[in-house]
PDB file of C-alpha atoms in Angstrom:
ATOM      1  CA  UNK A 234      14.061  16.556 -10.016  1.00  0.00           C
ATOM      2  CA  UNK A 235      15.542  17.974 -13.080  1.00  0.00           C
ATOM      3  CA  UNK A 236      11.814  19.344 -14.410  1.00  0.00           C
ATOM      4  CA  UNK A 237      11.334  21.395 -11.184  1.00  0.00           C
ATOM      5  CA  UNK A 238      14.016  23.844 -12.811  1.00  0.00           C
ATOM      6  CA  UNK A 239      12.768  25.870 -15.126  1.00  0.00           C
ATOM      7  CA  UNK A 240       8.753  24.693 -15.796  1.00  0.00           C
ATOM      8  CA  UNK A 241       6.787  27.761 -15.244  1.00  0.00           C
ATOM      9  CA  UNK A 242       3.402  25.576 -15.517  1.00  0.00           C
ATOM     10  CA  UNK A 243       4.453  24.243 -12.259  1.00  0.00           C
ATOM     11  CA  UNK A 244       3.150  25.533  -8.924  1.00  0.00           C
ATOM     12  CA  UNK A 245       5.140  27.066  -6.204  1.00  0.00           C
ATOM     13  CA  UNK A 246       4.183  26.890  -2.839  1.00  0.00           C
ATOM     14  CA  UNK A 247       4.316  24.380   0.133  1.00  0.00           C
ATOM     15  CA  UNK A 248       1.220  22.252   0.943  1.00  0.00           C
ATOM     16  CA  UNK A 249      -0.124  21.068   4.157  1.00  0.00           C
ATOM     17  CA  UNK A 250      -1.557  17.631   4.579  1.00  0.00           C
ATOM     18  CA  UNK A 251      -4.409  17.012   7.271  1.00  0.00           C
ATOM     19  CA  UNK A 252      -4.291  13.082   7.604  1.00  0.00           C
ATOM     20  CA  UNK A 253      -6.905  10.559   9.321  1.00  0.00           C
ATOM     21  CA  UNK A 254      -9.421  10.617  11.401  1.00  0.00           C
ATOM     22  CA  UNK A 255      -6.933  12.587  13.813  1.00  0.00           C
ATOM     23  CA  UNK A 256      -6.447  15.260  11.170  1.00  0.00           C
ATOM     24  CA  UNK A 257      -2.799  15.028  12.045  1.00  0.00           C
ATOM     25  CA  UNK A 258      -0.544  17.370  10.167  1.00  0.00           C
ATOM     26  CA  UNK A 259       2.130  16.530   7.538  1.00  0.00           C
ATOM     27  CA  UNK A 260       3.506  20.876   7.053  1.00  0.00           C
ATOM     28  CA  UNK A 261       5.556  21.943   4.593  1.00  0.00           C
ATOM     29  CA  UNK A 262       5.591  19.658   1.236  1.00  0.00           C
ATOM     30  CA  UNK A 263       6.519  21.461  -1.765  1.00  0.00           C
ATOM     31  CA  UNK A 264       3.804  21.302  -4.396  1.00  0.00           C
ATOM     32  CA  UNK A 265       6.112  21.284  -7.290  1.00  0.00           C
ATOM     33  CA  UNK A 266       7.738  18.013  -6.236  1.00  0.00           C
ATOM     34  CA  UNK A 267       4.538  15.941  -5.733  1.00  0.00           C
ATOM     35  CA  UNK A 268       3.435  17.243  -9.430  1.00  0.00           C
ATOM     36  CA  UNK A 269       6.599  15.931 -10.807  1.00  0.00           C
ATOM     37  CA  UNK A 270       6.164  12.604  -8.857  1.00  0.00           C
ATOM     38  CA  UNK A 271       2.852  11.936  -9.297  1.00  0.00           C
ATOM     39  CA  UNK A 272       0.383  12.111 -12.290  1.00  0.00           C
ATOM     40  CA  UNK A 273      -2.744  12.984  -9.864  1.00  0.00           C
ATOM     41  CA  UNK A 274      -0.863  15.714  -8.075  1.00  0.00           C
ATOM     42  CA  UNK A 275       0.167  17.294 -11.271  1.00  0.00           C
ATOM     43  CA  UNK A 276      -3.524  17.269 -11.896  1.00  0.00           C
ATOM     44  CA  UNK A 277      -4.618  18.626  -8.778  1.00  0.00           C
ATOM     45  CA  UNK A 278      -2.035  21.538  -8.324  1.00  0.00           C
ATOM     46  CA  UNK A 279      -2.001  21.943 -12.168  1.00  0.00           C
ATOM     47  CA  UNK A 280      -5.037  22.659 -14.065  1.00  0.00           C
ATOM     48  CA  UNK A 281      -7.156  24.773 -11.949  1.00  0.00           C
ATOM     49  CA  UNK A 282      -8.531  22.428  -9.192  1.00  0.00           C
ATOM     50  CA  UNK A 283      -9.799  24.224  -5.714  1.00  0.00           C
ATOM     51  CA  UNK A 284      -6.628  21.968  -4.090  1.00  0.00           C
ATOM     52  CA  UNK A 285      -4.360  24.299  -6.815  1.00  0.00           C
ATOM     53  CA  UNK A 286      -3.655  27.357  -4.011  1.00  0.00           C
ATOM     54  CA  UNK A 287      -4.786  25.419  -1.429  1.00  0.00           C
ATOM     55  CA  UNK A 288      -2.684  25.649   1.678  1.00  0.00           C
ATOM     56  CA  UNK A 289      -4.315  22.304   2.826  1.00  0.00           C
ATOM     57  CA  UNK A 290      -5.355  19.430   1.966  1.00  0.00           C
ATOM     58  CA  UNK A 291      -7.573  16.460   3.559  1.00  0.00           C
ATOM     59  CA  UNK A 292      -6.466  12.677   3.584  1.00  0.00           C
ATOM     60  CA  UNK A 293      -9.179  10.929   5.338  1.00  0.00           C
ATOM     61  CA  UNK A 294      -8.938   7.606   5.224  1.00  0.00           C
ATOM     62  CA  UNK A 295      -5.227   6.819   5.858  1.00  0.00           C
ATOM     63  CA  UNK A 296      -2.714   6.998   8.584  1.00  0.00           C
ATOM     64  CA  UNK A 297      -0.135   9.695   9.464  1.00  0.00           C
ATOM     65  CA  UNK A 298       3.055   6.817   8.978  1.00  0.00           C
ATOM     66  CA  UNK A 299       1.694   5.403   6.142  1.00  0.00           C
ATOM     67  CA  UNK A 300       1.056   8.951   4.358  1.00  0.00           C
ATOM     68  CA  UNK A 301       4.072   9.719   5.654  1.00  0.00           C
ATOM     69  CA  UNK A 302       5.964   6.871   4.140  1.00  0.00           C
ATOM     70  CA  UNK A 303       3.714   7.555   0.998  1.00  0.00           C
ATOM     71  CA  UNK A 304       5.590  11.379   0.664  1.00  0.00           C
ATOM     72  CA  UNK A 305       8.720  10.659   1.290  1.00  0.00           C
ATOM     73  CA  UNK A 306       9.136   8.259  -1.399  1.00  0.00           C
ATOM     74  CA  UNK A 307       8.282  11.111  -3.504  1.00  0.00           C
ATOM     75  CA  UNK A 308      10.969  13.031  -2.239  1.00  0.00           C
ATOM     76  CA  UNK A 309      13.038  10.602  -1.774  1.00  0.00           C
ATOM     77  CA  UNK A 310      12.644   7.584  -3.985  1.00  0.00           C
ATOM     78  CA  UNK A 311      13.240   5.088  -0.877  1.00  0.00           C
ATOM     79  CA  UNK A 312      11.063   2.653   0.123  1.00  0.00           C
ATOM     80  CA  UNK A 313      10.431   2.674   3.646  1.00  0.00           C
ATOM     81  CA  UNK A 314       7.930  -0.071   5.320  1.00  0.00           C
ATOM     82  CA  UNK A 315       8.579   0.456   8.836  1.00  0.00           C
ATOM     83  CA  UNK A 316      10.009  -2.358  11.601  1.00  0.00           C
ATOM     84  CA  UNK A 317       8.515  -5.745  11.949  1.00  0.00           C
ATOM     85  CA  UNK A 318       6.968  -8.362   9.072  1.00  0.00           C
ATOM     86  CA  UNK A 319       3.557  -7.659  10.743  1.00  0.00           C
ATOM     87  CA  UNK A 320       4.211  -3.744  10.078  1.00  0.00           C
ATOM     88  CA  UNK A 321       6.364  -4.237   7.117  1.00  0.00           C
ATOM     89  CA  UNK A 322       3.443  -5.758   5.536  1.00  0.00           C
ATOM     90  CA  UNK A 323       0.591  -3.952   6.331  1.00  0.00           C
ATOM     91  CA  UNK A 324       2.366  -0.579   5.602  1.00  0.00           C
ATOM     92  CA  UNK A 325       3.047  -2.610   2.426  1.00  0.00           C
ATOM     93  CA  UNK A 326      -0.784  -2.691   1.367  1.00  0.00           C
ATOM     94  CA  UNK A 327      -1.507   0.428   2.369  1.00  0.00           C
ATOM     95  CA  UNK A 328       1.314   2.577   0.189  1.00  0.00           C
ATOM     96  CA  UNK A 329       0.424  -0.153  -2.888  1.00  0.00           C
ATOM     97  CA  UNK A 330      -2.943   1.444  -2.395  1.00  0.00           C
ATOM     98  CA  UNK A 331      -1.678   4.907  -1.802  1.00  0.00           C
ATOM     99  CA  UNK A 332       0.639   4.507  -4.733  1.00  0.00           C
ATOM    100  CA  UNK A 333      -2.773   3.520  -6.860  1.00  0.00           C
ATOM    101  CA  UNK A 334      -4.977   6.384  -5.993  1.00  0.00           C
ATOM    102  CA  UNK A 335      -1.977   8.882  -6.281  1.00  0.00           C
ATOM    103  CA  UNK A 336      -1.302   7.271  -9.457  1.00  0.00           C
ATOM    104  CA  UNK A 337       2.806   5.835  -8.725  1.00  0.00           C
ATOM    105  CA  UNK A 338       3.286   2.863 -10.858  1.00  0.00           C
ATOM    106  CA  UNK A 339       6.372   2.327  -9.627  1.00  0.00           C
ATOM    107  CA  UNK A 340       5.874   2.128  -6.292  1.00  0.00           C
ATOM    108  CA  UNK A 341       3.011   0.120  -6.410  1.00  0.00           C
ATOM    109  CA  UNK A 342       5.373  -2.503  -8.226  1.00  0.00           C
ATOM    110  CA  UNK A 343       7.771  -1.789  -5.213  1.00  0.00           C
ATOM    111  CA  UNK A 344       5.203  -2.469  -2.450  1.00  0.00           C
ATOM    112  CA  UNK A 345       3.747  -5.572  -4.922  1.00  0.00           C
ATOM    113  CA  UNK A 346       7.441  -7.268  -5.229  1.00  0.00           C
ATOM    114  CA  UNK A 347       7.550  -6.628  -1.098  1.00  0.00           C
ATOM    115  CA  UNK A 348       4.698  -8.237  -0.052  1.00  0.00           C
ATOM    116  CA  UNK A 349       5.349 -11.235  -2.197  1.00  0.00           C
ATOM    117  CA  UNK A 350       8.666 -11.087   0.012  1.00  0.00           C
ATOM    118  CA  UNK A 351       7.145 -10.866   3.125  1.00  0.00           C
ATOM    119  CA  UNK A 352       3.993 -13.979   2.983  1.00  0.00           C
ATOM    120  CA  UNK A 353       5.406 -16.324   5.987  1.00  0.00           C
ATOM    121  CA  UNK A 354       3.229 -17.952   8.799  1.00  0.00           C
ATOM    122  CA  UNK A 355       2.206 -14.361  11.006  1.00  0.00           C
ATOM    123  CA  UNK A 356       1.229 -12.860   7.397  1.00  0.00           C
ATOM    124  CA  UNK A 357      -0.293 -15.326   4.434  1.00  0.00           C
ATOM    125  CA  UNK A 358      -3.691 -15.042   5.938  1.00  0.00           C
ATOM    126  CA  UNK A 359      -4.066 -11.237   6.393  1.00  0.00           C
ATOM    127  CA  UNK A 360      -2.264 -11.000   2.862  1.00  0.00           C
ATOM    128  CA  UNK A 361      -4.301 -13.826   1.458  1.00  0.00           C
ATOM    129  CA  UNK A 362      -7.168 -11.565   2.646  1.00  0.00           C
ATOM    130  CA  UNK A 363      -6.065  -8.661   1.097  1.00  0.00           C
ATOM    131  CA  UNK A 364      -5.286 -10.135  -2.378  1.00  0.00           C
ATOM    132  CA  UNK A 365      -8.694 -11.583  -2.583  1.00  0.00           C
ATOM    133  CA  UNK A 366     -10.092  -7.596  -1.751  1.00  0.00           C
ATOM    134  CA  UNK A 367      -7.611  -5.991  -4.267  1.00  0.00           C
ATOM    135  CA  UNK A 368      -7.990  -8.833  -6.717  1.00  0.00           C
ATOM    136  CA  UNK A 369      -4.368  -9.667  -6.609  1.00  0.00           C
ATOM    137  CA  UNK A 370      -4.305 -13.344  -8.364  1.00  0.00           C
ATOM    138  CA  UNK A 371      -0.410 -13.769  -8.255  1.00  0.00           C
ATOM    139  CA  UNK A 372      -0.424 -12.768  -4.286  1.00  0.00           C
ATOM    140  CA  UNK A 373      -3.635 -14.470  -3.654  1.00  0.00           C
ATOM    141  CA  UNK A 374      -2.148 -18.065  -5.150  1.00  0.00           C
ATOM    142  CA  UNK A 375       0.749 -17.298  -3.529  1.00  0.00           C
ATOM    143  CA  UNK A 376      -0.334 -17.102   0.159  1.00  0.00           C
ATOM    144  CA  UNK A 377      -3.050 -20.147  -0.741  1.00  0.00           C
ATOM    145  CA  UNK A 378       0.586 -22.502  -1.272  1.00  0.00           C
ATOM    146  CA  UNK A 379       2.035 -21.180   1.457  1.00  0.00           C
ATOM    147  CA  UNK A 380      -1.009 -21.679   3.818  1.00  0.00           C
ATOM    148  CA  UNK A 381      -1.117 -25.224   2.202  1.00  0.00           C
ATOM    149  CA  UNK A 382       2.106 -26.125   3.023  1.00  0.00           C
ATOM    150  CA  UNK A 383       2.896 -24.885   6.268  1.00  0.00           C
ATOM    151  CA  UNK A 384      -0.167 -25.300   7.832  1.00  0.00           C
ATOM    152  CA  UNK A 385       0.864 -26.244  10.987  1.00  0.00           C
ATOM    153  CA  UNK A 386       2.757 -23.050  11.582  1.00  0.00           C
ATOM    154  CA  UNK A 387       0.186 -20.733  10.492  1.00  0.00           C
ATOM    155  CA  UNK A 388      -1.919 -21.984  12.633  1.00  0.00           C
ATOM    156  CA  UNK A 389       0.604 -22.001  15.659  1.00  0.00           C
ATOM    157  CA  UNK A 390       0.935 -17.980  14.404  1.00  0.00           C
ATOM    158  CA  UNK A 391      -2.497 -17.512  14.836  1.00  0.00           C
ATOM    159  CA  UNK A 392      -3.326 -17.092  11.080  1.00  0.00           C
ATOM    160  CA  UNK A 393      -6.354 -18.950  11.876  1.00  0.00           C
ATOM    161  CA  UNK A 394      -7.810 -16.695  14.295  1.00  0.00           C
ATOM    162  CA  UNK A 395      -6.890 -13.944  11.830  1.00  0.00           C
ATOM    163  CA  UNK A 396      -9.478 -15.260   9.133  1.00  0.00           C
ATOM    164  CA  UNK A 397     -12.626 -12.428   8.995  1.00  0.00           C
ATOM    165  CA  UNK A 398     -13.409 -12.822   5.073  1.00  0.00           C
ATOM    166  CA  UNK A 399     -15.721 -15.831   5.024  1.00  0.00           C
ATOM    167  CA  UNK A 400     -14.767 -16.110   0.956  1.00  0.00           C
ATOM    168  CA  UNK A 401     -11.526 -16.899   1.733  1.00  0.00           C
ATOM    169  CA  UNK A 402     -12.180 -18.951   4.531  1.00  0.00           C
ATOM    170  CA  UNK A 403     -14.387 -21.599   2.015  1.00  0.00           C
ATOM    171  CA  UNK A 404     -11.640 -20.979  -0.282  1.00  0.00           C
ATOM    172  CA  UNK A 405      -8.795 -22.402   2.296  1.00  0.00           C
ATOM    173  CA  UNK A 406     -11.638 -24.845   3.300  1.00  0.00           C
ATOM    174  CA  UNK A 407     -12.096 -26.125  -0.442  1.00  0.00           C
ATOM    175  CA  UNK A 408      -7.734 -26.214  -0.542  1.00  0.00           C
ATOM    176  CA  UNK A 409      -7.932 -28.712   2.732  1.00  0.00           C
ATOM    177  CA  UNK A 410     -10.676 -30.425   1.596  1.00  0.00           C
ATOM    178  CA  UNK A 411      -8.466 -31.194  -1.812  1.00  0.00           C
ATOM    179  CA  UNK A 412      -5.612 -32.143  -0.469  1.00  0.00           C
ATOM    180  CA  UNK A 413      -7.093 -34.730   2.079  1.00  0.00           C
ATOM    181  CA  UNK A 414      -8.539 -36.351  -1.298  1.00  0.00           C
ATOM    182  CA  UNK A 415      -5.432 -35.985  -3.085  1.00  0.00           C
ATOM    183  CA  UNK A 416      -3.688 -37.958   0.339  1.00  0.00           C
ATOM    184  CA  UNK A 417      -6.443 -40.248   0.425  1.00  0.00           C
ATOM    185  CA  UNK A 418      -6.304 -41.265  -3.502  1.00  0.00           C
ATOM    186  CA  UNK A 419      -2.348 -41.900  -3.174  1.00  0.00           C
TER     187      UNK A 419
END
């Protein structure tokens, strides 16, 4: 907060966000803070953009909680994922991705550490899933052991009926296939 006083190459002004396919409204964010917070903002309000004296600006393919959550960490520098482990982490993927677009590293590390928190029966296979889009190899191995080894209650979760990537379904496949060898050969 401390270089908002005093840095005349920042902008003034409050910013408008038009989120979604809704276009629902997120009014008054102050333009200084997200350049401060964020390395793309301080981009976009600072060198001359069209966004610079905009009084809007369009987020299309989020949603209004997410973005939400996404702006006031910048203000805030809390961490909020919402109620639930089903909502807690899939608001999780979306501010990591948020956080990579909007270029803040540290809350991508945040939402990385709380996903790795959150992989239990209702979420290894939409996370499992996910790591295999974003290319996440620690989360990816991760949910593959837990899937392995409480198999049984994933499935009683419905974690089966949750699998759309075919990928990862041959790759869960090729894991069960292993292991009945590996209980056969013993």
């Amino acid at each position: 907060m401390k270089k908002t006083r005093g840095d005349a190459t920042l902008p003034t002004g409050l910013v408008t966000f038009v989120v979604g396919k809704e276009e629902q409204r997120l009014e008054h964010v102050s333009k200084n803070l997200l350049c401060v917070r964020s390395e793309y903002y301080g981009k976009m309000f600072g060198i001359g953009m069209k966004e610079r004296d905009a009084a809007s600006i369009t987020v299309p393919n989020t949603d209004l909680a997410s973005f939400t959550a996404f702006i006031d960490y910048l203000c805030t520098d809390q961490l909020d994922l919402g109620e639930g482990e089903g909502e807690q982490a899939r608001r999780a993927l979306v501010l990591q991705e948020l956080a990579q677009m909007y270029q803040v590293p540290r809350l991508e590390l945040l939402c990385a550490q709380a996903l790795h928190e959150r992989v239990g029966p209702a979420t290894a296979v939409p996370l499992l899933e996910a790591a295999h889009t974003t290319g996440d190899g620690r989360l990816l191995a991760q949910c593959r052991r837990f899937v392995a080894d409480h198999a049984a209650e994933v499935r009683a979760s419905g974690g089966v009926e949750q699998l759309r990537d075919l990928g990862v379904a041959k790759g869960l496949l090729g894991d069960a296939l292993d292991q009945v060898a590996e209980l056969k050969g013993t």
